[in-house]
mmCIF file of C-alpha atoms in Angstrom:
data_model
loop_
_atom_site.group_PDB
_atom_site.id
_atom_site.type_symbol
_atom_site.label_atom_id
_atom_site.label_comp_id
_atom_site.label_asym_id
_atom_site.label_seq_id
_atom_site.Cartn_x
_atom_site.Cartn_y
_atom_site.Cartn_z
ATOM 1 C CA LYS A 8 59.222 253.125 150.446
ATOM 2 C CA ARG A 9 62.772 254.411 150.056
ATOM 3 C CA GLN A 10 63.445 252.330 146.968
ATOM 4 C CA ASP A 11 60.487 253.961 145.197
ATOM 5 C CA LYS A 12 62.114 257.358 145.710
ATOM 6 C CA TYR A 13 65.398 256.078 144.227
ATOM 7 C CA PHE A 14 63.496 254.511 141.324
ATOM 8 C CA ASP A 15 61.722 257.804 140.562
ATOM 9 C CA ILE A 16 64.999 259.740 140.766
ATOM 10 C CA ALA A 17 66.731 257.191 138.519
ATOM 11 C CA TYR A 18 63.914 257.322 135.984
ATOM 12 C CA GLU A 19 64.050 261.132 135.875
ATOM 13 C CA MET A 20 67.843 261.151 135.540
ATOM 14 C CA GLY A 21 67.608 258.721 132.634
ATOM 15 C CA ASN A 22 65.075 260.983 130.936
ATOM 16 C CA THR A 23 67.396 263.990 131.259
ATOM 17 C CA GLY A 24 70.425 262.106 129.894
ATOM 18 C CA ASP A 25 72.259 261.578 133.211
ATOM 19 C CA TYR A 26 72.766 257.848 132.656
ATOM 20 C CA LYS A 27 75.526 257.464 135.235
ATOM 21 C CA GLY A 28 73.250 259.039 137.851
ATOM 22 C CA ALA A 29 70.386 256.836 136.724
ATOM 23 C CA ILE A 30 72.508 253.684 137.013
ATOM 24 C CA LYS A 31 73.663 254.735 140.489
ATOM 25 C CA ASN A 32 70.059 255.162 141.655
ATOM 26 C CA TYR A 33 68.803 251.941 139.998
ATOM 27 C CA THR A 34 71.696 250.172 141.737
ATOM 28 C CA LYS A 35 70.469 251.610 145.047
ATOM 29 C CA VAL A 36 66.955 250.283 144.347
ATOM 30 C CA ILE A 37 68.383 246.820 143.658
ATOM 31 C CA GLU A 38 70.475 246.960 146.865
ATOM 32 C CA LEU A 39 67.386 247.883 148.908
ATOM 33 C CA GLU A 40 65.121 245.457 147.076
ATOM 34 C CA PRO A 41 67.239 242.664 145.519
ATOM 35 C CA ASP A 42 64.197 241.086 143.837
ATOM 36 C CA ASN A 43 63.409 244.245 141.858
ATOM 37 C CA TYR A 44 63.366 242.889 138.333
ATOM 38 C CA VAL A 45 62.233 246.187 136.749
ATOM 39 C CA ALA A 46 65.061 248.198 138.330
ATOM 40 C CA TYR A 47 67.566 245.686 136.926
ATOM 41 C CA LEU A 48 66.090 245.997 133.415
ATOM 42 C CA GLU A 49 66.104 249.798 133.677
ATOM 43 C CA GLU A 50 69.738 249.714 134.793
ATOM 44 C CA LEU A 51 70.580 247.522 131.784
ATOM 45 C CA THR A 52 68.897 250.030 129.478
ATOM 46 C CA ALA A 53 70.986 252.855 130.958
ATOM 47 C CA GLU A 54 74.135 250.702 130.597
ATOM 48 C CA LYS A 55 73.299 250.175 126.926
ATOM 49 C CA ILE A 56 73.188 253.945 126.440
ATOM 50 C CA GLN A 57 76.446 254.350 128.350
ATOM 51 C CA ALA A 58 78.038 251.674 126.113
ATOM 52 C CA THR A 59 76.920 253.628 123.040
ATOM 53 C CA GLU A 60 78.523 256.782 124.493
ATOM 54 C CA LEU A 61 81.783 254.893 125.095
ATOM 55 C CA GLY A 62 81.675 253.703 121.484
ATOM 56 C CA LYS A 63 81.280 257.291 120.273
ATOM 57 C CA ASP A 64 84.232 258.441 122.410
ATOM 58 C CA VAL A 65 86.465 255.663 121.077
ATOM 59 C CA LEU A 66 85.436 256.350 117.482
ATOM 60 C CA GLU A 67 85.965 260.102 117.876
ATOM 61 C CA ALA A 68 89.414 259.678 119.463
ATOM 62 C CA ASN A 69 90.490 257.350 116.645
ATOM 63 C CA GLU A 70 89.121 259.677 113.962
ATOM 64 C CA ASN A 71 90.863 262.654 115.577
ATOM 65 C CA TRP A 72 94.169 260.802 115.379
ATOM 66 C CA ASP A 73 93.543 259.509 111.834
ATOM 67 C CA ASN A 74 92.613 263.015 110.645
ATOM 68 C CA GLN A 75 95.647 264.446 112.437
ATOM 69 C CA SER A 76 93.412 266.971 114.215
ATOM 70 C CA VAL A 77 95.193 266.260 117.515
ATOM 71 C CA THR A 78 98.819 265.939 118.594
ATOM 72 C CA TYR A 79 100.224 262.569 119.613
ATOM 73 C CA GLN A 80 100.037 263.624 123.281
ATOM 74 C CA GLU A 81 96.424 264.808 122.899
ATOM 75 C CA ALA A 82 95.545 261.507 121.238
ATOM 76 C CA LYS A 83 97.168 259.567 124.094
ATOM 77 C CA ASP A 84 95.184 261.670 126.585
ATOM 78 C CA GLU A 85 91.913 260.990 124.697
ATOM 79 C CA PHE A 86 92.696 257.260 124.605
ATOM 80 C CA ARG A 87 93.525 257.234 128.342
ATOM 81 C CA ALA A 88 90.227 259.037 129.030
ATOM 82 C CA PHE A 89 88.152 256.361 127.286
ATOM 83 C CA ILE A 90 90.205 253.640 129.002
ATOM 84 C CA ALA A 91 89.289 255.166 132.384
ATOM 85 C CA THR A 92 85.627 255.270 131.296
ATOM 86 C CA ALA A 93 85.787 251.620 130.175
ATOM 87 C CA GLU A 94 87.427 250.597 133.461
ATOM 88 C CA GLN A 95 84.639 252.291 135.438
ATOM 89 C CA PHE A 96 82.091 250.680 133.116
ATOM 90 C CA VAL A 97 83.383 247.198 134.059
ATOM 91 C CA ILE A 98 82.561 247.983 137.702
ATOM 92 C CA THR A 99 79.155 249.452 136.792
ATOM 93 C CA VAL A 100 78.120 246.400 134.785
ATOM 94 C CA SER A 101 79.449 243.886 137.336
ATOM 95 C CA GLU A 102 77.382 245.014 140.309
ATOM 96 C CA PRO A 103 74.786 244.492 141.639
ATOM 97 C CA GLY A 104 73.474 242.032 139.051
ATOM 98 C CA PRO A 105 69.975 240.631 138.535
ATOM 99 C CA PRO A 106 67.667 239.125 141.143
ATOM 100 C CA SER A 107 69.154 235.665 141.814
ATOM 101 C CA GLU A 108 65.892 233.739 141.364
ATOM 102 C CA PHE A 109 65.943 234.507 137.616
ATOM 103 C CA ALA A 110 68.502 231.964 136.406
ATOM 104 C CA ASN A 111 68.330 233.117 132.778
ATOM 105 C CA LEU A 112 69.130 236.704 133.848
ATOM 106 C CA VAL A 113 72.037 235.534 135.982
ATOM 107 C CA THR A 114 73.481 233.654 132.983
ATOM 108 C CA SER A 115 72.985 236.656 130.693
ATOM 109 C CA HIS A 116 74.584 238.935 133.285
ATOM 110 C CA GLU A 117 77.687 236.711 133.327
ATOM 111 C CA GLU A 118 77.877 237.048 129.524
ATOM 112 C CA LEU A 119 77.604 240.845 129.830
ATOM 113 C CA LYS A 120 80.400 240.875 132.426
ATOM 114 C CA THR A 121 82.627 238.851 130.088
ATOM 115 C CA LEU A 122 81.878 241.155 127.154
ATOM 116 C CA VAL A 123 82.540 244.319 129.165
ATOM 117 C CA GLU A 124 85.917 242.873 130.248
ATOM 118 C CA LEU A 125 86.748 242.243 126.579
ATOM 119 C CA ILE A 126 85.694 245.801 125.715
ATOM 120 C CA TYR A 127 88.026 247.131 128.414
ATOM 121 C CA GLU A 128 90.904 244.961 127.137
ATOM 122 C CA ASP A 129 90.237 246.299 123.625
ATOM 123 C CA THR A 130 90.601 249.898 124.894
ATOM 124 C CA LEU A 131 94.002 249.008 126.378
ATOM 125 C CA GLU A 132 94.971 247.425 123.066
ATOM 126 C CA LEU A 133 93.884 250.583 121.215
ATOM 127 C CA LEU A 134 96.364 252.645 123.266
ATOM 128 C CA ALA A 135 99.064 250.014 122.709
ATOM 129 C CA GLY A 136 98.306 250.277 118.986
ATOM 130 C CA LEU A 137 98.566 254.070 119.104
ATOM 131 C CA GLU A 138 101.958 253.781 120.818
ATOM 132 C CA SER A 139 103.118 251.020 118.451
ATOM 133 C CA SER A 140 105.662 251.654 115.714
ATOM 134 C CA ASP A 141 103.585 249.758 113.126
ATOM 135 C CA THR A 142 101.532 251.609 110.531
ATOM 136 C CA GLY A 143 98.261 251.303 112.387
ATOM 137 C CA GLU A 144 97.513 247.593 112.012
ATOM 138 C CA GLN A 145 97.458 246.888 115.765
ATOM 139 C CA ARG A 146 95.128 249.810 116.452
ATOM 140 C CA ALA A 147 92.883 248.879 113.503
ATOM 141 C CA ALA A 148 92.611 245.282 114.770
ATOM 142 C CA ALA A 149 91.850 246.537 118.303
ATOM 143 C CA LEU A 150 89.205 248.931 116.976
ATOM 144 C CA ASP A 151 87.598 246.120 114.987
ATOM 145 C CA SER A 152 87.549 243.879 118.082
ATOM 146 C CA PHE A 153 86.205 246.744 120.235
ATOM 147 C CA ASN A 154 83.356 247.414 117.787
ATOM 148 C CA LYS A 155 82.425 243.719 117.575
ATOM 149 C CA ASN A 156 82.440 243.266 121.360
ATOM 150 C CA LEU A 157 80.515 246.502 121.910
ATOM 151 C CA ASP A 158 77.895 245.461 119.323
ATOM 152 C CA GLN A 159 77.566 242.057 121.014
ATOM 153 C CA PHE A 160 77.188 243.753 124.414
ATOM 154 C CA ILE A 161 74.438 246.069 123.137
ATOM 155 C CA LYS A 162 72.643 243.220 121.321
ATOM 156 C CA LYS A 163 72.791 241.070 124.467
ATOM 157 C CA ILE A 164 71.160 243.830 126.523
ATOM 158 C CA GLU A 165 68.458 244.290 123.859
ATOM 159 C CA GLU A 166 67.865 240.526 123.853
ATOM 160 C CA VAL A 167 67.600 240.363 127.677
ATOM 161 C CA VAL A 168 65.231 243.340 127.892
ATOM 162 C CA ALA A 169 63.098 242.068 124.982
ATOM 163 C CA SER A 170 62.745 238.557 126.404
ATOM 164 C CA ALA A 171 62.034 239.915 129.899
ATOM 165 C CA THR A 172 59.365 242.349 128.737
ATOM 166 C CA SER A 173 57.651 239.909 126.372
ATOM 167 C CA SER A 174 56.973 237.270 129.038
#
């Protein structure tokens, strides 16, 4: 079956660290076989790793600016880069979603979509804070909100995968 090929490719990509490629292939499996519960859980696991990577990028960009190891323009470019990543991440998390017959997964997926939207809004607020004339309060508040929302997103995925694999 075609979806088995995509699943195998996705699994291999995940093992080699190509999480975006893995997500793309798991998404294809879910499109071909909407009831594929395992592919959805695997995609969530790859999204968790991608969320962690986004968190590292945001932290690094903020540290670079705080340590004055980059110019203002370089900092703005780094912030814009993680905003673009976060914007793409919203799309990745939104589709295709879990098999519809699993009501608890559908509810959890809606929570994940809300959290990823908040994460994206936080990245925009981080740039606004960088460009602000204050002494860093706006950016610090945005970073705090980003970290809280990202932690909630990761915990929610862990909770979904744990409850799905324990039943």
